[in-house]
Coordinates of C-alpha atoms and ligand atoms in Angstrom, one line a residue:
X13 CA 4.1 -33.7 -11.3
X14 CA 3.7 -29.6 -11.3
X15 CA 2.1 -29.6 -8.2
X16 CA 5.3 -31.0 -6.3
X17 CA 7.2 -27.8 -7.9
X18 CA 7.3 -24.5 -5.9
X19 CA 5.1 -21.5 -6.8
X20 CA 7.7 -18.8 -7.5
X21 CA 7.0 -15.5 -6.0
X22 CA 9.0 -12.5 -8.1
X23 CA 9.3 -9.7 -5.3
X24 CA 9.6 -9.8 -1.6
X25 CA 7.7 -6.6 -0.7
X26 CA 4.9 -6.6 1.6
X27 CA 2.5 -8.3 -0.7
X28 CA 5.2 -11.4 -2.2
X29 CA 6.1 -12.1 1.6
X30 CA 2.4 -12.1 2.7
X31 CA 1.6 -14.7 -0.1
X32 CA 4.7 -16.7 1.1
X33 CA 3.3 -16.7 4.6
X34 CA -0.2 -17.6 3.4
X35 CA 0.9 -20.3 1.0
X36 CA 2.9 -22.0 3.7
X37 CA -0.1 -22.0 6.1
X38 CA -1.9 -23.9 3.5
X39 CA 1.1 -26.3 2.9
X40 CA 2.1 -24.9 -0.7
X41 CA 5.8 -25.0 -1.5
X42 CA 6.8 -21.5 -2.6
X43 CA 10.2 -19.6 -3.2
X44 CA 10.4 -15.9 -3.2
X45 CA 13.0 -14.0 -5.3
X46 CA 14.1 -10.3 -4.4
X47 CA 15.9 -8.2 -6.4
X48 CA 17.4 -6.1 -3.6
X49 CA 20.8 -7.7 -2.4
X50 CA 19.6 -7.4 1.2
X51 CA 16.2 -7.2 2.9
X52 CA 17.2 -4.1 4.9
X53 CA 14.7 -1.5 6.3
X54 CA 13.1 0.6 3.7
X55 CA 10.1 2.7 3.8
X56 CA 8.5 4.9 5.9
X57 CA 5.2 4.8 8.2
X58 CA 2.2 2.8 6.6
X59 CA -1.3 2.8 7.5
X60 CA -2.8 -0.6 7.8
X61 CA -6.8 -0.3 8.2
X62 CA -8.9 -3.0 9.6
X63 CA -9.2 -5.1 6.4
X64 CA -5.6 -5.3 6.2
X65 CA -5.4 -6.4 9.9
X66 CA -8.1 -8.9 9.4
X67 CA -6.5 -10.5 6.4
X68 CA -3.0 -10.4 8.2
X69 CA -5.2 -12.1 11.1
X70 CA -6.0 -14.8 8.5
X71 CA -2.4 -15.7 8.4
X72 CA -1.9 -15.5 11.9
X73 CA -0.1 -12.1 12.4
X74 CA -2.8 -9.7 13.8
X75 CA -1.5 -10.2 17.4
X76 CA 2.2 -8.9 15.8
X77 CA 0.5 -6.2 14.3
X78 CA -1.0 -4.8 17.6
X79 CA 2.4 -5.1 19.0
X80 CA 4.2 -3.1 16.2
X81 CA 1.3 -0.5 15.5
X82 CA 0.2 2.7 16.8
X83 CA -3.7 2.7 17.0
X84 CA -5.7 5.2 15.1
X85 CA -8.8 6.4 17.2
X86 CA -9.9 9.5 15.0
X87 CA -9.3 10.7 11.6
X88 CA -9.4 14.4 10.7
X89 CA -9.1 16.9 7.9
X90 CA -8.4 20.3 8.6
X91 CA -8.0 23.7 6.5
X92 CA -4.6 25.3 6.0
X93 CA -5.0 27.4 9.1
X94 CA -5.6 24.4 11.3
X95 CA -9.4 24.6 11.5
X96 CA -11.3 21.3 11.3
X97 CA -13.3 20.4 8.7
X98 CA -14.4 16.9 9.8
X99 CA -13.6 14.1 12.4
X100 CA -14.4 10.5 12.4
X101 CA -14.4 8.6 15.1
X102 CA -13.2 5.0 14.4
X103 CA -15.6 3.6 17.0
X104 CA -18.5 5.1 15.1
X105 CA -17.3 3.5 11.5
X106 CA -17.7 0.0 12.3
X107 CA -17.7 -2.6 15.5
X108 CA -14.0 -3.5 16.8
X109 CA -12.6 -0.4 14.2
X110 CA -11.4 1.6 17.1
X111 CA -9.1 -1.1 17.8
X112 CA -8.2 -2.3 14.4
X113 CA -6.6 0.6 12.6
X114 CA -3.0 1.1 13.0
X115 CA 0.1 2.9 11.6
X116 CA 3.3 1.5 12.1
X117 CA 6.9 1.5 10.1
X118 CA 6.6 -0.4 6.9
X119 CA 10.3 -2.1 7.8
X120 CA 8.3 -3.3 10.9
X121 CA 5.4 -5.0 9.1
X122 CA 7.7 -6.3 6.3
X123 CA 9.9 -7.7 9.0
X124 CA 7.0 -9.4 10.8
X125 CA 5.9 -11.0 7.6
X126 CA 9.7 -12.4 6.6
X127 CA 10.1 -13.5 10.5
X128 CA 7.0 -15.6 9.8
X129 CA 8.4 -17.7 6.8
X130 CA 9.9 -20.9 6.7
X131 CA 13.7 -20.8 6.6
X132 CA 15.5 -20.8 3.1
X133 CA 12.7 -19.8 0.6
X134 CA 13.8 -16.2 0.2
X135 CA 16.8 -15.5 -2.4
X136 CA 18.2 -11.9 -2.6
X137 CA 19.9 -10.5 -5.2
X138 CA 17.7 -12.3 -7.5
X139 CA 16.0 -10.0 -10.2
X140 CA 13.6 -11.7 -12.2
X141 CA 13.8 -10.7 -15.7
X142 CA 11.5 -12.8 -17.9
X143 CA 9.6 -16.3 -17.8
X144 CA 8.6 -18.9 -20.2
X145 CA 5.4 -21.1 -19.9
X146 CA 4.9 -24.8 -20.7
X147 CA 2.6 -27.3 -20.3
X148 CA 4.5 -28.8 -17.2
X149 CA 5.0 -25.5 -15.3
X150 CA 6.9 -22.2 -15.6
X151 CA 10.6 -21.1 -15.9
X152 CA 11.5 -18.0 -14.4
X153 CA 14.9 -16.4 -15.8
X154 CA 17.1 -14.4 -13.5
X155 CA 19.4 -11.5 -14.4
X156 CA 21.9 -13.8 -13.2
X157 CA 21.3 -16.1 -15.9
X158 CA 20.0 -18.7 -13.6
X159 CA 16.6 -20.2 -14.4
X160 CA 14.2 -21.7 -11.9
X161 CA 11.5 -24.0 -12.4
X162 CA 8.1 -23.6 -10.6
X163 CA 4.5 -24.9 -11.1
X164 CA 3.1 -21.2 -11.1
X165 CA 4.4 -17.8 -11.2
X166 CA 3.3 -14.8 -9.2
X167 CA 4.3 -11.5 -10.1
X168 CA 4.6 -9.6 -6.9
X169 CA 7.4 -7.4 -8.2
X170 CA 5.6 -3.7 -7.3
X171 CA 5.1 -0.8 -9.7
X172 CA 7.1 -1.4 -12.4
X173 CA 6.7 -5.2 -12.6
X174 CA 8.7 -7.1 -15.1
X175 CA 6.1 -9.9 -15.0
X176 CA 3.3 -7.3 -15.8
X177 CA 5.5 -6.0 -18.7
X178 CA 6.1 -9.5 -20.4
X179 CA 2.5 -10.4 -19.7
X180 CA 0.9 -7.0 -21.1
X181 CA 3.3 -5.1 -22.9
X182 CA 4.9 -1.6 -21.9
X183 CA 2.2 0.3 -20.1
X184 CA 2.5 3.9 -19.1
X185 CA 1.8 5.0 -15.6
X186 CA -0.5 7.7 -14.9
X187 CA 0.7 10.7 -13.0
X188 CA -1.6 12.3 -10.4
X189 CA 0.0 15.9 -10.6
X190 CA 1.6 15.6 -7.3
X191 CA 5.0 14.4 -5.7
X192 CA 4.9 13.2 -2.1
X193 CA 7.7 13.6 0.6
X194 CA 7.5 11.2 3.6
X195 CA 9.5 11.3 6.8
X196 CA 9.7 10.2 10.4
X197 CA 10.2 12.9 13.0
X198 CA 11.7 12.1 16.2
X199 CA 9.2 14.2 18.7
X200 CA 6.4 13.1 21.1
X201 CA 2.9 13.3 19.2
X202 CA 1.2 16.2 20.9
X203 CA -2.4 14.0 20.4
X204 CA -2.0 10.4 20.3
X205 CA -4.4 8.4 18.2
X206 CA -5.1 11.2 15.7
X207 CA -4.6 10.3 11.7
X208 CA -4.6 14.2 10.5
X209 CA -4.7 15.3 6.8
X210 CA -4.2 19.2 6.5
X211 CA -5.1 20.6 2.8
X212 CA -4.0 23.7 1.2
X213 CA -3.9 25.1 -1.9
X214 CA -2.3 22.5 -4.3
X215 CA -0.3 21.0 -1.4
X216 CA -1.3 18.9 1.7
X217 CA 0.3 17.0 4.7
X218 CA -0.3 14.1 6.4
X219 CA 0.7 13.4 10.3
X220 CA 0.2 10.3 12.2
X221 CA 1.7 9.3 15.8
X222 CA 4.0 6.5 15.2
X223 CA 4.9 5.7 18.9
X224 CA 5.6 7.9 22.0
X225 CA 8.7 9.5 20.5
X226 CA 8.0 9.3 16.8
X227 CA 5.6 10.9 14.2
X228 CA 5.1 9.8 10.6
X229 CA 4.4 12.7 8.0
X230 CA 3.7 12.9 4.5
X231 CA 3.8 16.2 2.4
X232 CA 2.3 16.3 -0.9
X233 CA 2.7 19.0 -3.5
X234 CA 1.4 19.9 -7.2
X235 CA 4.8 19.3 -9.2
X236 CA 5.5 18.5 -12.9
X237 CA 6.2 14.7 -13.4
X238 CA 9.5 13.2 -12.9
X239 CA 10.9 16.8 -11.7
X240 CA 14.7 15.9 -10.1
X241 CA 15.7 17.2 -7.0
X242 CA 18.8 16.9 -4.6
X243 CA 17.8 14.4 -1.7
X244 CA 19.9 16.5 0.7
X245 CA 17.9 19.8 -0.3
X246 CA 14.3 18.3 0.4
X247 CA 14.0 19.3 3.8
X248 CA 14.8 23.0 2.9
X249 CA 12.5 22.6 0.0
X250 CA 9.4 21.5 2.4
X251 CA 10.0 23.9 5.0
X252 CA 10.2 26.7 2.6
X253 CA 6.7 25.3 0.9
X254 CA 5.0 24.6 4.1
X255 CA 6.0 27.6 6.3
X256 CA 3.8 28.6 8.8
X257 CA 1.3 25.4 8.5
X258 CA -0.3 24.4 11.7
X259 CA 0.0 21.2 14.1
X260 CA 3.8 22.0 14.3
X261 CA 4.2 20.6 11.0
X262 CA 7.5 22.6 10.2
X263 CA 9.0 21.5 13.4
X264 CA 8.5 17.8 12.4
X265 CA 10.3 18.2 9.3
X266 CA 13.2 20.0 10.9
X267 CA 13.4 16.9 13.6
X268 CA 13.5 14.4 10.5
X269 CA 17.3 13.3 9.7
X270 CA 17.8 15.6 6.5
X271 CA 18.9 12.2 4.5
X272 CA 16.0 10.2 5.7
X273 CA 13.4 12.3 3.7
X274 CA 11.6 9.8 0.9
X275 CA 10.1 11.4 -2.3
X276 CA 7.8 9.6 -4.8
X277 CA 5.9 10.9 -7.8
X278 CA 2.3 9.7 -6.9
X279 CA 1.3 7.5 -9.9
X280 CA -1.0 4.7 -10.5
X281 CA -2.3 2.5 -13.5
X282 CA -6.0 2.3 -14.5
X283 CA -7.8 -1.0 -13.6
X284 CA -7.1 -3.6 -15.9
X285 CA -9.8 -6.7 -16.3
X286 CA -7.2 -9.5 -17.1
X287 CA -4.1 -9.8 -14.8
X288 CA -2.7 -13.1 -15.7
X289 CA -2.7 -15.9 -18.0
X290 CA -2.3 -19.8 -17.9
X291 CA 0.1 -20.3 -14.9
X292 CA 1.3 -16.8 -14.2
X293 CA -0.7 -14.0 -12.1
X294 CA -0.1 -10.8 -10.5
X295 CA -0.5 -9.4 -6.8
X296 CA -0.4 -6.1 -5.1
X297 CA 1.3 -3.2 -7.0
X298 CA 1.9 -5.1 -9.9
X299 CA -1.5 -5.9 -10.7
X300 CA -3.3 -2.7 -9.2
X301 CA -0.8 0.2 -8.2
X302 CA -3.2 2.9 -6.7
X303 CA -2.7 6.4 -5.3
X304 CA -1.9 6.3 -1.6
X305 CA -4.8 8.6 -0.8
X306 CA -7.0 6.3 1.1
X307 CA -3.9 4.0 2.5
X308 CA -5.3 0.8 1.0
X309 CA -2.1 -0.3 -1.5
X310 CA -0.3 -2.5 1.1
X311 CA -3.7 -3.4 2.5
X312 CA -4.9 -5.0 -0.7
X313 CA -1.7 -6.9 -1.4
X314 CA -2.0 -8.5 2.0
X315 CA -5.7 -9.1 0.8
X316 CA -4.8 -10.6 -2.5
X317 CA -2.5 -12.6 -0.6
X318 CA -5.1 -14.5 1.5
X319 CA -7.3 -14.9 -1.5
X320 CA -5.0 -16.2 -3.7
X321 CA -3.3 -18.9 -1.1
X322 CA -7.1 -19.9 -0.5
X323 CA -8.0 -20.5 -4.2
X324 CA -4.8 -22.5 -4.8
X325 CA -5.9 -24.6 -1.7
X326 CA -9.3 -25.0 -3.0
X327 CA -8.4 -25.9 -6.6
X328 CA -5.5 -28.2 -5.7
X329 CA -6.5 -30.6 -8.4
X330 CA -5.7 -28.0 -11.2
X331 CA -3.9 -24.5 -9.8
X332 CA -4.5 -22.6 -13.0
X333 CA -8.3 -22.5 -12.1
X334 CA -7.2 -21.1 -8.7
X335 CA -5.1 -18.5 -10.3
X336 CA -8.5 -17.4 -12.6
X337 CA -10.7 -17.7 -9.3
X338 CA -8.3 -15.4 -7.5
X339 CA -8.3 -12.8 -10.3
X340 CA -12.2 -13.1 -10.8
X341 CA -12.4 -12.5 -6.9
X342 CA -10.0 -9.4 -6.5
X343 CA -10.5 -7.6 -9.6
X344 CA -13.9 -5.8 -8.7
X345 CA -12.7 -4.6 -5.4
X346 CA -9.3 -3.4 -6.5
X347 CA -10.7 -1.5 -9.4
X348 CA -12.9 0.2 -7.0
X349 CA -10.0 1.4 -4.8
X350 CA -8.0 2.5 -7.7
X351 CA -11.0 4.5 -8.8
X352 CA -11.7 6.0 -5.2
X353 CA -8.3 6.9 -4.7
X354 CA -7.6 8.6 -8.0
X355 CA -11.1 10.8 -7.5
X356 CA -9.9 11.6 -3.7
X357 CA -6.8 13.2 -5.3
X358 CA -8.4 15.1 -7.9
X359 CA -9.8 17.8 -5.1
X360 CA -6.7 17.7 -3.1
X361 CA -4.9 19.3 -6.1
X362 CA -6.9 22.2 -6.4
X363 CA -5.2 25.7 -6.2
X364 CA -7.8 28.3 -6.9
X365 CA -9.1 30.1 -3.6
X366 CA -12.6 29.9 -4.6
X367 CA -11.9 26.0 -5.6
X368 CA -10.4 25.3 -2.1
X369 CA -13.2 27.3 -0.3
X370 CA -15.8 24.5 -2.2
X371 CA -13.8 21.7 -1.2
X372 CA -13.7 22.7 2.8
X373 CA -17.0 23.7 2.4
X374 CA -18.3 20.1 1.1
X375 CA -16.0 18.6 3.5
X376 CA -17.8 20.6 6.4
X377 CA -21.3 19.6 5.2
X378 CA -20.6 16.0 4.0
X379 CA -22.8 14.1 6.5
X380 CA -20.8 12.1 8.8
X381 CA -22.7 9.2 8.0
X382 CA -21.9 9.4 4.5
X383 CA -18.2 9.5 5.5
X384 CA -18.7 6.4 7.8
X385 CA -20.2 4.6 5.0
X386 CA -17.3 5.2 2.6
X387 CA -15.0 4.1 5.3
X388 CA -16.9 1.0 6.2
X389 CA -16.6 -0.1 2.3
X390 CA -13.1 -0.7 2.9
X391 CA -12.7 -1.5 6.7
X392 CA -15.3 -4.2 6.7
X393 CA -14.3 -6.2 3.8
X394 CA -13.1 -9.8 4.9
X395 CA -11.1 -12.1 2.6
X396 CA -12.4 -15.2 4.6
X397 CA -10.1 -17.4 6.1
X398 CA -8.0 -20.2 4.6
X399 CA -9.4 -23.6 4.4
X400 CA -9.1 -24.8 8.0
X401 CA -8.1 -28.6 7.2
X402 CA -5.0 -27.1 5.5
X403 CA -3.9 -24.3 8.0
X404 CA -0.5 -24.8 9.7
Ligands
FAD501 C1 3.7 7.9 -0.3 C2 3.1 6.6 -0.2 C3 2.3 6.2 1.0 C4 1.8 5.0 1.2 N1 1.1 4.7 2.2 C5 0.3 3.7 2.3 C6 -0.5 3.2 3.3 O1 -0.6 4.4 4.2 N2 -1.2 2.2 3.6 C7 -1.3 1.1 2.5 O2 -1.8 0.2 2.6 N3 -0.5 1.3 1.5 C8 0.4 2.3 1.2 N4 1.0 3.0 0.5 C9 1.1 1.9 -0.9 C10 2.1 1.0 -0.4 O3 3.5 1.0 -0.2 C11 2.2 -0.3 -1.7 O4 1.1 -0.5 -2.1 C12 2.6 -1.7 -1.2 O5 4.0 -1.5 -0.7 C13 2.8 -2.7 -2.3 O6 3.3 -3.9 -2.0 P1 4.1 -4.7 -3.1 O7 4.2 -6.0 -2.3 O8 3.0 -5.0 -4.0 O9 5.2 -4.1 -4.0 P2 6.3 -3.5 -3.3 O10 6.2 -3.3 -1.6 O11 6.9 -2.4 -4.3 O12 7.3 -4.7 -3.5 C14 8.0 -5.0 -4.7 C15 9.1 -6.1 -4.3 O13 9.5 -6.4 -5.5 C16 11.0 -6.5 -5.7 N5 11.0 -6.4 -7.1 C17 10.7 -5.5 -8.0 N6 11.2 -5.8 -9.3 C18 11.6 -6.9 -8.9 C19 12.0 -8.0 -10.1 N7 12.2 -7.8 -11.2 N8 12.5 -9.4 -9.7 C20 12.6 -9.5 -8.2 N9 12.2 -8.6 -7.4 C21 11.7 -7.4 -7.7 C22 11.3 -5.0 -5.2 O14 12.4 -4.8 -4.6 C23 10.1 -5.0 -3.7 O15 10.9 -5.6 -2.8 C24 2.0 3.9 0.1 C25 2.6 4.4 -1.2 C26 3.1 5.6 -1.5 C27 4.2 5.8 -2.4

């Protein structure tokens, strides 16, 4: 009886929307509940690496991503003075990598996922506040007072997940020591195809062409946790902190609308080995929030979606087994990415001149083969396809 009830997905971000798309491809009914009153354009730029593009391919969206994304051909680290410390050609990382890493607007990816869903399955203004489990299914309680019955519940409700809180109780976030500003500048990129990170003393910037007329940038600065600011003063603050930085960075900031600069403290949670129980599980940031240092948060959420849909399709006789198989399959990889993203961020925070010199030397001396091997670990991962017989 419960098989006929839909899978309930709490949160229609990148991960929730990808899961709904994957489930619809294997013929499993689902419903998405999103707290926001409208699914408007939010976010800034987003890197989607080859593993994320491959996972999107398994849900029939890789071509769309190639249309909306700007290819990344090289990744380069530079010093505060603009000196190149390491440069990696995607071509050398893995076969196909030169054509399969992209930067795009988050809203374009989100829009592509939502456009690919069957009509009528997304409810907006629908905040999940709790759930009840029974032998026959689950009930999701919405803030409005409505109760929705489903066969399973997936918490895809992001960093501050309400589903996770009910499952595991309150857990503190882990602050990295840096806060991050993001924006999109209206100016043509000087060198297309290069994803650049410039590291200074306790601060760094990332620069990525988005298309012929726009550049996505981010700037991370050592700062106390939860420090408040006036959003309209952000541009002035960044211009002051990054005065004289190379690659025309201050000009990018000046060419970004003053009210369109986002800010987030960079936080994660340590890996947890148990994600869900019985008919409930977690996906994406709700399950494994990670620092964005390796650009893998959205990519791993999309991977989760494909693996979860596959496991539920394979375990059609008892989908609770599918949930546990999914958790087992995903826990190890996502824990490794949380760990590596955290480690990367430690050296990026260094402020003392001597420590920064050591970091720069290490970057210059690290063999390219080692850097490429690390990148391959992320990029070559393949979730595997959805079961052929059921793909729609
Ligand atoms: C500065 C920065 C840069 C980043 N850069 C990259 C990058 O380059 N590449 C990459 O792969 N990742 C990147 N990420 C990470 C990426 O944005 C996230 O990992 C990704 O968005 C996670 O997707 P999600 O669907 O799990 O969560 P979200 O995208 O946060 O979606 C959660 C959704 O659930 C909704 N919601 C929340 N609570 C409820 C509720 N109670 N009921 C109903 N709905 C609810 C929210 O409104 C939202 O729509 C970056 C993150 C940051 C902070």
